[in-house]
Short mmCIF file of C-alpha atoms in Angstrom, two decimals:
data_model
loop_
_atom_site.label_atom_id
_atom_site.label_comp_id
_atom_site.label_asym_id
_atom_site.label_seq_id
_atom_site.Cartn_x
_atom_site.Cartn_y
_atom_site.Cartn_z
CA MET A 9 127.34 138.68 70.94
CA SER A 10 127.81 140.13 67.45
CA ASP A 11 125.21 138.16 65.49
CA ILE A 12 122.10 138.77 67.62
CA ALA A 13 119.96 139.59 64.57
CA ALA A 14 120.57 136.13 63.11
CA LEU A 15 119.31 134.23 66.15
CA SER A 16 115.89 132.62 66.23
CA ALA A 17 113.89 132.75 69.46
CA VAL A 18 114.86 129.17 70.29
CA GLN A 19 118.53 129.92 69.64
CA ALA A 20 118.41 133.13 71.66
CA SER A 21 116.76 131.33 74.57
CA GLU A 22 119.42 128.62 74.50
CA ALA A 23 122.22 131.21 74.29
CA ILE A 24 120.84 133.09 77.32
CA ALA A 25 120.51 129.86 79.31
CA ALA A 26 124.09 128.91 78.43
CA GLY A 27 125.42 132.32 79.48
CA GLU A 28 126.53 133.10 75.92
CA LEU A 29 124.08 136.00 75.46
CA ASP A 30 123.13 138.76 77.86
CA ALA A 31 119.34 139.15 78.01
CA ALA A 32 119.70 142.92 78.46
CA GLU A 33 121.78 143.08 75.27
CA LEU A 34 119.05 141.21 73.39
CA ALA A 35 116.35 143.52 74.74
CA ALA A 36 118.38 146.59 73.82
CA HIS A 37 118.93 145.32 70.27
CA TYR A 38 115.23 144.82 69.58
CA HIS A 39 114.26 148.02 71.37
CA ARG A 40 116.58 149.93 69.04
CA ALA A 41 115.21 148.03 66.04
CA ALA A 42 111.62 148.93 66.93
CA ARG A 43 112.50 152.57 67.55
CA GLU A 44 114.18 152.76 64.14
CA ASP A 45 111.41 150.92 62.25
CA GLU A 46 110.52 152.58 58.95
CA LEU A 47 107.64 150.27 57.96
CA ASN A 48 105.10 151.70 60.45
CA ALA A 49 104.95 148.23 61.98
CA PHE A 50 104.58 149.54 65.54
CA THR A 51 101.97 151.66 67.29
CA TRP A 52 103.81 151.92 70.62
CA VAL A 53 107.44 151.45 71.61
CA PRO A 54 108.58 152.22 75.19
CA GLU A 55 111.18 154.85 75.94
CA GLU A 56 113.41 152.16 77.42
CA PRO A 57 113.52 148.41 76.82
CA ALA A 58 111.49 146.29 79.21
CA ALA A 59 113.45 144.55 81.95
CA PRO A 60 114.17 140.90 81.06
CA GLY A 61 112.12 138.37 83.01
CA GLU A 62 113.07 135.00 84.42
CA GLY A 63 111.77 131.62 83.32
CA PRO A 64 112.02 129.13 80.46
CA ILE A 65 111.91 131.93 77.87
CA GLY A 66 113.45 134.51 80.20
CA GLY A 67 114.89 137.53 78.41
CA LEU A 68 113.03 137.12 75.11
CA PRO A 69 111.20 140.28 73.99
CA VAL A 70 107.93 139.72 72.15
CA ALA A 71 106.08 142.18 69.93
CA VAL A 72 102.34 142.17 70.66
CA LYS A 73 99.48 143.00 68.29
CA ASP A 74 97.63 146.15 69.27
CA LEU A 75 94.37 144.33 70.12
CA PHE A 76 95.86 142.43 73.07
CA CYS A 77 95.15 144.27 76.28
CA THR A 78 98.39 145.09 78.08
CA GLU A 79 98.13 146.76 81.47
CA GLY A 80 99.08 150.43 81.35
CA ILE A 81 100.16 150.20 77.70
CA PRO A 82 98.10 151.60 74.79
CA SER A 83 95.85 148.87 73.41
CA GLN A 84 93.86 150.44 70.60
CA SER A 85 93.03 147.64 68.15
CA GLY A 86 94.11 149.90 65.32
CA SER A 87 91.08 152.14 65.90
CA ARG A 88 90.63 155.81 66.57
CA ILE A 89 87.71 154.99 68.88
CA LEU A 90 90.19 153.40 71.32
CA GLU A 91 93.01 155.88 70.79
CA GLY A 92 95.14 156.10 73.91
CA TYR A 93 93.19 153.42 75.79
CA ARG A 94 95.36 151.84 78.50
CA PRO A 95 93.62 148.81 79.99
CA PRO A 96 93.86 147.94 83.68
CA TYR A 97 94.71 144.29 82.98
CA THR A 98 96.74 142.09 80.61
CA ALA A 99 95.42 139.48 78.17
CA THR A 100 95.95 135.90 79.29
CA ALA A 101 98.07 135.00 76.23
CA VAL A 102 100.47 137.88 76.94
CA ARG A 103 100.47 137.29 80.68
CA ARG A 104 101.43 133.65 80.24
CA LEU A 105 104.40 134.61 78.09
CA GLN A 106 105.42 137.15 80.73
CA GLU A 107 105.11 134.52 83.46
CA ALA A 108 107.46 132.33 81.40
CA GLY A 109 110.00 135.18 81.32
CA ALA A 110 109.20 137.07 78.12
CA SER A 111 108.79 140.85 78.08
CA VAL A 112 106.59 143.08 75.91
CA GLN A 113 108.93 144.68 73.38
CA ALA A 114 106.32 146.89 71.66
CA LYS A 115 102.77 146.93 70.28
CA THR A 116 102.29 146.27 66.58
CA ASN A 117 100.07 147.92 64.00
CA GLN A 118 97.03 146.14 62.61
CA ASP A 119 93.87 146.55 60.56
CA GLU A 120 91.20 148.23 62.66
CA PHE A 121 89.55 145.67 64.96
CA ALA A 122 91.37 143.01 62.88
CA MET A 123 89.14 143.70 59.87
CA GLY A 124 91.29 143.60 56.77
CA SER A 125 93.78 141.71 54.64
CA SER A 126 96.31 144.44 53.92
CA ASN A 127 96.89 146.49 57.10
CA GLU A 128 95.63 149.54 55.23
CA ASN A 129 92.59 149.89 57.52
CA SER A 130 94.55 151.02 60.56
CA ALA A 131 93.73 154.42 62.03
CA TYR A 132 97.49 154.75 62.57
CA GLY A 133 98.48 154.40 58.93
CA PRO A 134 99.30 151.49 56.61
CA VAL A 135 102.20 149.11 57.14
CA ALA A 136 104.74 148.44 54.38
CA ASN A 137 106.03 145.02 53.37
CA PRO A 138 109.79 144.67 54.04
CA TRP A 139 110.25 142.76 50.75
CA ASP A 140 108.93 145.77 48.82
CA ILE A 141 107.85 148.88 50.70
CA THR A 142 105.35 149.78 47.96
CA ARG A 143 103.35 146.64 48.78
CA VAL A 144 101.11 145.50 51.62
CA PRO A 145 102.29 143.11 54.35
CA GLY A 146 98.90 141.37 54.54
CA GLY A 147 96.50 141.66 57.41
CA SER A 148 95.16 141.99 59.86
CA SER A 149 98.36 141.13 61.77
CA GLY A 150 100.46 143.01 59.23
CA GLY A 151 102.49 144.94 61.77
CA SER A 152 103.51 141.76 63.56
CA ALA A 153 104.44 140.04 60.29
CA ALA A 154 106.41 143.00 58.95
CA ALA A 155 108.25 143.43 62.25
CA VAL A 156 109.40 139.80 62.34
CA ALA A 157 110.26 139.63 58.64
CA SER A 158 112.29 142.85 58.76
CA GLY A 159 114.21 141.78 61.86
CA ALA A 160 112.65 144.51 64.01
CA ALA A 161 111.11 141.84 66.28
CA LEU A 162 112.40 138.45 67.40
CA TRP A 163 108.87 137.04 67.26
CA ALA A 164 105.37 138.44 67.61
CA LEU A 165 101.80 137.72 68.64
CA GLY A 166 98.91 138.05 66.22
CA THR A 167 95.32 136.96 65.95
CA ASP A 168 93.57 135.00 63.24
CA THR A 169 89.83 135.29 62.57
CA GLY A 170 89.72 134.32 58.89
CA GLY A 171 93.41 134.21 58.03
CA SER A 172 94.90 137.20 59.82
CA ILE A 173 98.02 135.36 61.02
CA ARG A 174 98.56 133.03 58.08
CA GLN A 175 98.01 135.48 55.21
CA PRO A 176 100.45 138.20 56.41
CA ALA A 177 102.95 135.48 57.32
CA ALA A 178 102.73 134.23 53.73
CA LEU A 179 103.07 137.70 52.19
CA CYS A 180 106.06 138.55 54.41
CA GLY A 181 107.89 135.22 54.10
CA ILE A 182 107.67 134.04 57.71
CA VAL A 183 105.82 131.38 59.72
CA GLY A 184 102.31 131.98 61.07
CA LEU A 185 100.33 129.49 63.18
CA LYS A 186 96.61 129.51 63.90
CA PRO A 187 96.09 126.87 66.59
CA THR A 188 92.88 124.98 67.31
CA TYR A 189 90.09 127.31 68.41
CA GLY A 190 90.06 127.47 72.20
CA SER A 191 93.63 126.26 72.70
CA ILE A 192 94.70 129.80 73.68
CA SER A 193 92.52 131.98 75.87
CA ARG A 194 90.77 134.94 74.24
CA TYR A 195 90.55 136.78 77.56
CA GLY A 196 91.90 140.29 77.05
CA MET A 197 91.77 140.16 73.26
CA ILE A 198 89.68 143.04 71.89
CA ALA A 199 87.00 141.11 70.02
CA PHE A 200 86.11 141.04 66.35
CA ALA A 201 84.18 137.77 65.92
CA SER A 202 84.24 135.75 69.13
CA SER A 203 83.51 132.31 67.65
CA LEU A 204 86.43 132.71 65.22
CA ASP A 205 89.09 134.88 66.91
CA GLN A 206 92.22 132.94 67.85
CA ALA A 207 95.62 134.08 69.07
CA GLY A 208 98.81 132.68 67.63
CA PRO A 209 102.50 133.34 66.92
CA LEU A 210 104.27 134.88 63.93
CA THR A 211 107.87 133.73 63.89
CA ARG A 212 110.99 133.20 61.83
CA ASP A 213 110.71 129.43 61.83
CA VAL A 214 108.49 126.55 62.90
CA ARG A 215 110.40 125.74 66.10
CA ASP A 216 109.90 129.31 67.30
CA ALA A 217 106.15 128.98 66.65
CA ALA A 218 106.10 125.79 68.74
CA LEU A 219 108.01 127.47 71.57
CA CYS A 220 105.60 130.40 71.66
CA LEU A 221 102.53 128.14 71.52
CA ARG A 222 103.92 125.99 74.34
CA HIS A 223 103.85 128.93 76.74
CA MET A 224 100.52 130.47 75.63
CA ALA A 225 98.23 127.45 75.33
CA GLY A 226 96.05 126.16 78.13
CA ARG A 227 92.65 126.29 79.77
CA ASP A 228 91.69 129.62 81.28
CA SER A 229 88.79 130.05 83.69
CA ALA A 230 88.36 133.61 82.38
CA ASP A 231 87.44 132.28 78.92
CA ALA A 232 84.61 129.74 78.82
CA THR A 233 85.54 128.74 75.26
CA SER A 234 89.12 127.83 76.13
CA VAL A 235 89.96 124.14 76.28
CA GLY A 236 93.72 123.92 76.13
CA LEU A 237 95.64 121.21 74.29
CA PRO A 238 95.52 117.49 75.17
CA GLU A 239 99.33 117.16 75.24
CA PRO A 240 102.32 119.44 75.83
CA VAL A 241 103.66 121.26 72.78
CA GLU A 242 107.00 119.80 71.69
CA LEU A 243 109.68 121.50 69.61
CA PRO A 244 109.59 119.72 66.24
CA THR A 245 112.62 117.84 64.93
CA SER A 246 111.32 115.79 62.01
CA GLU A 247 112.97 116.06 58.60
CA SER A 248 110.91 113.34 56.92
CA LEU A 249 107.31 112.97 55.77
CA GLU A 250 107.53 109.21 55.38
CA GLY A 251 104.07 107.68 55.67
CA ILE A 252 102.32 111.08 55.74
CA ARG A 253 99.22 111.47 53.55
CA LEU A 254 98.60 114.95 52.17
CA ALA A 255 95.28 115.92 50.61
CA VAL A 256 94.98 118.72 48.04
CA PRO A 257 91.45 120.16 47.61
CA GLN A 258 90.60 120.21 43.92
CA GLU A 259 88.30 123.18 44.50
CA PHE A 260 91.27 125.35 45.49
CA THR A 261 94.01 124.24 43.13
CA GLY A 262 92.50 124.45 39.68
CA GLY A 263 94.23 127.78 39.13
CA GLU A 264 91.05 129.87 39.01
CA GLY A 265 91.63 133.13 40.88
CA MET A 266 95.21 132.13 41.69
CA GLU A 267 98.27 133.85 40.31
CA PRO A 268 100.27 131.49 38.03
CA GLY A 269 103.45 132.07 40.05
CA VAL A 270 101.70 131.04 43.27
CA LEU A 271 100.45 127.83 41.65
CA GLU A 272 103.94 127.10 40.34
CA VAL A 273 105.51 127.45 43.81
CA PHE A 274 102.72 125.37 45.33
CA GLU A 275 103.25 122.53 42.87
CA ALA A 276 106.99 122.63 43.53
CA SER A 277 106.26 122.34 47.26
CA LEU A 278 104.11 119.27 46.66
CA GLU A 279 106.97 117.69 44.74
CA ARG A 280 109.29 118.45 47.63
CA ALA A 281 106.81 116.74 49.98
CA ARG A 282 106.84 113.64 47.77
CA GLU A 283 110.64 113.60 47.91
CA LEU A 284 110.37 113.58 51.71
CA GLY A 285 108.20 110.46 51.56
CA ALA A 286 104.68 111.87 51.62
CA THR A 287 101.86 110.66 49.42
CA VAL A 288 99.91 113.49 47.79
CA GLU A 289 96.35 112.89 46.65
CA SER A 290 93.46 115.03 45.50
CA CYS A 291 90.41 115.47 47.70
CA SER A 292 87.10 117.25 47.40
CA LEU A 293 85.56 119.88 49.67
CA PRO A 294 82.33 120.67 47.82
CA THR A 295 81.15 123.32 50.28
CA ALA A 296 84.52 125.06 50.62
CA PRO A 297 83.91 127.54 47.78
CA TYR A 298 80.95 128.88 49.78
CA ALA A 299 82.98 129.25 52.99
CA LEU A 300 84.13 132.76 52.14
CA SER A 301 80.57 133.99 51.61
CA ALA A 302 79.46 132.37 54.86
CA TYR A 303 82.38 133.93 56.71
CA TYR A 304 81.51 137.41 55.50
CA VAL A 305 78.05 136.98 56.98
CA LEU A 306 79.02 135.33 60.27
CA ALA A 307 82.03 137.49 61.18
CA PRO A 308 80.30 140.84 60.53
CA ALA A 309 77.23 139.61 62.44
CA GLU A 310 79.36 138.92 65.50
CA ALA A 311 81.23 142.19 65.00
CA SER A 312 78.01 144.20 64.93
CA SER A 313 77.26 142.81 68.39
CA ASN A 314 80.78 143.05 69.82
CA LEU A 315 81.35 146.60 68.64
CA ALA A 316 78.04 147.88 70.05
CA ARG A 317 79.90 148.50 73.32
CA TYR A 318 81.83 151.43 71.81
CA ASP A 319 79.32 154.19 72.47
CA GLY A 320 81.47 157.00 73.84
CA VAL A 321 80.13 156.55 77.38
CA ARG A 322 82.34 154.08 79.22
CA TYR A 323 85.75 154.31 77.50
CA GLY A 324 87.39 155.35 74.28
CA MET A 325 86.82 158.55 72.35
CA ARG A 326 83.68 160.67 72.64
CA VAL A 327 82.33 163.35 70.34
CA GLU A 328 80.72 165.87 72.65
CA GLU A 329 77.10 166.68 71.83
CA ASP A 330 74.25 168.24 73.78
CA GLU A 331 72.03 165.18 73.36
CA LEU A 332 72.68 161.47 73.84
CA VAL A 333 71.67 160.04 70.44
CA PRO A 334 73.77 162.51 68.39
CA MET A 335 76.69 161.76 70.74
CA TYR A 336 76.34 158.02 70.04
CA THR A 337 75.98 158.58 66.31
CA HIS A 338 78.85 160.99 65.83
CA THR A 339 81.19 159.10 68.16
CA ARG A 340 80.71 155.86 66.24
CA HIS A 341 80.88 157.52 62.83
CA ASP A 342 84.07 159.42 63.62
CA GLY A 343 85.63 156.66 65.72
CA PHE A 344 85.20 153.74 63.29
CA GLY A 345 86.88 153.60 59.90
CA PRO A 346 85.04 152.86 56.63
CA GLU A 347 85.70 149.10 56.60
CA VAL A 348 84.54 148.64 60.20
CA ARG A 349 81.39 150.66 59.51
CA ARG A 350 80.77 148.54 56.41
CA ARG A 351 81.01 145.29 58.34
CA ILE A 352 78.82 146.54 61.18
CA LEU A 353 76.13 147.39 58.61
CA ILE A 354 76.47 144.00 56.90
CA GLY A 355 76.25 142.19 60.23
CA THR A 356 73.30 144.19 61.48
CA TYR A 357 71.46 143.57 58.23
CA ALA A 358 72.16 139.82 58.37
CA LEU A 359 70.80 139.63 61.92
CA SER A 360 67.72 141.78 61.31
CA SER A 361 64.17 140.47 61.40
CA GLY A 362 63.18 138.89 58.11
CA TYR A 363 66.77 138.24 57.01
CA TYR A 364 68.18 136.17 59.87
CA ASP A 365 67.29 132.77 58.38
CA ALA A 366 68.07 133.81 54.82
CA TYR A 367 71.59 134.96 55.66
CA TYR A 368 72.87 134.18 59.15
CA GLY A 369 71.08 130.84 59.49
CA ARG A 370 72.19 129.71 56.06
CA ALA A 371 75.77 130.78 56.74
CA GLN A 372 75.79 128.72 59.94
CA ARG A 373 74.65 125.69 57.96
CA VAL A 374 77.50 126.22 55.50
CA ARG A 375 79.91 126.40 58.44
CA THR A 376 78.64 123.06 59.72
CA LEU A 377 79.01 121.46 56.30
CA VAL A 378 82.56 122.79 55.88
CA ALA A 379 83.59 121.33 59.25
CA ARG A 380 81.95 118.01 58.39
CA GLU A 381 83.71 117.78 55.03
CA LEU A 382 87.07 118.55 56.61
CA ASP A 383 86.50 115.77 59.16
CA GLU A 384 85.77 113.36 56.30
CA VAL A 385 89.02 114.29 54.55
CA PHE A 386 91.02 114.01 57.77
CA ALA A 387 89.66 110.49 58.20
CA GLN A 388 91.54 109.56 55.03
CA ALA A 389 94.53 111.94 55.14
CA ASP A 390 96.84 113.39 57.77
CA PHE A 391 96.85 116.97 56.51
CA ILE A 392 95.30 119.24 53.91
CA VAL A 393 97.68 121.45 51.94
CA THR A 394 96.86 124.58 49.95
CA PRO A 395 98.58 127.82 49.04
CA THR A 396 98.06 130.27 51.91
CA SER A 397 97.05 133.15 49.65
CA PRO A 398 95.99 133.14 45.98
CA ASN A 399 98.39 136.01 45.33
CA VAL A 400 101.65 137.56 46.45
CA ALA A 401 101.71 140.94 48.18
CA PHE A 402 99.90 143.54 46.09
CA GLU A 403 100.64 147.24 45.84
CA LEU A 404 99.45 149.58 48.56
CA GLY A 405 96.13 151.09 47.51
CA ALA A 406 95.52 148.56 44.73
CA LYS A 407 92.42 147.02 46.34
CA THR A 408 91.19 149.58 48.84
CA GLY A 409 88.42 150.65 46.50
CA ASP A 410 87.21 147.09 45.89
CA PRO A 411 86.24 145.33 49.13
CA LEU A 412 85.23 142.10 47.34
CA ALA A 413 88.66 141.80 45.70
CA MET A 414 90.22 142.33 49.13
CA TYR A 415 88.03 139.64 50.71
CA LEU A 416 89.25 137.06 48.16
CA ASN A 417 92.64 137.10 49.90
CA ASP A 418 91.01 134.90 52.57
CA LEU A 419 89.82 132.27 50.08
CA PHE A 420 92.17 129.48 51.25
CA THR A 421 92.33 130.34 54.95
CA VAL A 422 88.66 130.85 55.88
CA PRO A 423 87.50 127.19 55.71
CA PHE A 424 89.91 126.17 58.47
CA SER A 425 88.84 129.14 60.58
CA LEU A 426 85.17 128.20 60.27
CA ALA A 427 86.02 124.65 61.38
CA GLY A 428 88.33 125.80 64.18
CA VAL A 429 91.16 123.44 63.18
CA PRO A 430 94.90 124.23 63.35
CA ALA A 431 96.66 125.56 60.27
CA ILE A 432 100.15 126.89 59.68
CA SER A 433 101.71 128.92 56.88
CA ILE A 434 105.37 128.47 56.02
CA PRO A 435 107.33 130.25 53.29
CA ALA A 436 107.52 128.04 50.19
CA GLY A 437 109.37 130.14 47.64
CA LEU A 438 109.22 133.31 45.59
CA SER A 439 107.07 134.56 42.73
CA GLU A 440 108.02 137.86 41.11
CA GLY A 441 110.60 138.20 43.88
CA LEU A 442 107.90 138.08 46.58
CA PRO A 443 107.14 135.34 49.14
CA VAL A 444 104.55 132.62 48.59
CA GLY A 445 103.11 130.74 51.58
CA LEU A 446 102.25 127.05 51.88
CA GLN A 447 99.36 126.24 54.24
CA LEU A 448 99.22 122.95 56.14
CA ALA A 449 96.07 122.15 58.14
CA GLY A 450 95.27 119.21 60.40
CA PRO A 451 92.39 117.96 62.55
CA ALA A 452 91.56 119.65 65.84
CA PHE A 453 94.27 119.41 68.52
CA SER A 454 96.88 117.98 66.14
CA GLU A 455 99.29 120.88 66.70
CA ASN A 456 102.31 118.68 67.42
CA ARG A 457 101.82 116.69 64.23
CA VAL A 458 101.20 119.83 62.17
CA LEU A 459 104.37 121.39 63.56
CA GLU A 460 106.45 118.27 62.83
CA ALA A 461 105.25 118.12 59.21
CA ALA A 462 105.75 121.85 58.73
CA HIS A 463 109.25 121.59 60.17
CA ALA A 464 110.19 118.83 57.73
CA LEU A 465 108.93 120.87 54.79
CA GLU A 466 110.61 124.02 56.08
CA LYS A 467 113.96 122.24 56.26
CA ALA A 468 113.59 120.84 52.76
CA ILE A 469 112.47 124.12 51.19
CA ALA A 470 115.24 126.11 52.94
CA PHE A 471 113.64 129.46 52.20
CA ASP A 472 116.02 132.44 52.25
CA ALA A 473 114.38 135.26 54.21
CA SER A 474 117.43 137.51 54.30
CA PRO A 475 116.34 139.92 51.49
CA ALA A 476 113.60 141.27 53.80
CA ARG A 477 115.90 141.91 56.76
CA LYS A 478 116.24 145.62 57.44
CA VAL A 479 117.93 145.32 60.84
CA ALA A 480 121.53 144.21 61.27
#
């Protein structure tokens, strides 16, 4: 088949099932694409393509974010402290895709321990955006997003703690889905913040995201927080928003802190939604502006606990010293990058005696209020819509010296992470020649409805992703 690069995952699966495409040919194409990648999107690519599996998605290669444990394959979470670590087991999300016939194409680059919004925090070097290689792809799943957008991967797995699937999807002009918290098992995901971490797909279109979610979601006895979805995931077909009520938070769309071009594309997307039959109304989320501050207390607090296990004793790198305490200290200092060390310190401080109630306790109360306010809006509207990111992809190095400016990239994504509800980013247009994402969020376990609405908007917007394609 001569046009392999143009096929979506759904189309490739259908072509294999119909005998029109050889699964080995597909695997070879994407293996070559990964080996020839010039964006630094991958941290590991096998010498030979993986053998195609059998099943409903048999023969489809999937690129996997570095923090998913994959048996016998380097799983380093973008960190020097786990350099070369090859786990003895495979994460449930990856295993379920393999059981459905998919194969691991390669491992993708990421911000260290998923802490970052630009993929510049990786111990294995920054990733470039295929739309403009002088700019960031977003983070922390930047390698996955860049690989899909450039055509080096058919589809990819990422994780989203505060926006780490949706934001890079927006900056790279692809689709990124964060499902309801607990719908996909976290077993085998190297943890950042356990009450927020969620796996999800990064894909070329909404139907591909649905297909990937269908085969990953479900209850897992190895993860006590997993709950699965109440109904099977269907491939969306809708091209209408008739009767759909969309709510636009006034706190996020006043233009403050948002690039004018992003606001312009967002407003054009709302007009497109109206043309499809939706009603668009303003809503209020009074606590939402405080969500980002709460997140940057809660997530580092959980990280300071989760990352305590990396001590140089059981696995990972070790700086050899004559005494135990210096070994701990030097191993952690040399093994963790600056941003990870910063967040460990923030989290430890927030949890320390005398500050717990002032910071961590207050942040938890904000989280509760955000979830409550979202529930109130969803009682009156079907979905909430916002831009995914307040800006388009910025230049590499532009914000590395200003952590607070970097954190503001999560402004629109964090509230939905705190509440654990599903949210998807789809490409909505261009500003300054760079992609702008539209975020659509719904109540918990409304994945099918979110996917249907996103599909209708995707069809109407008809975004052209071809300028980013590097692989023919």
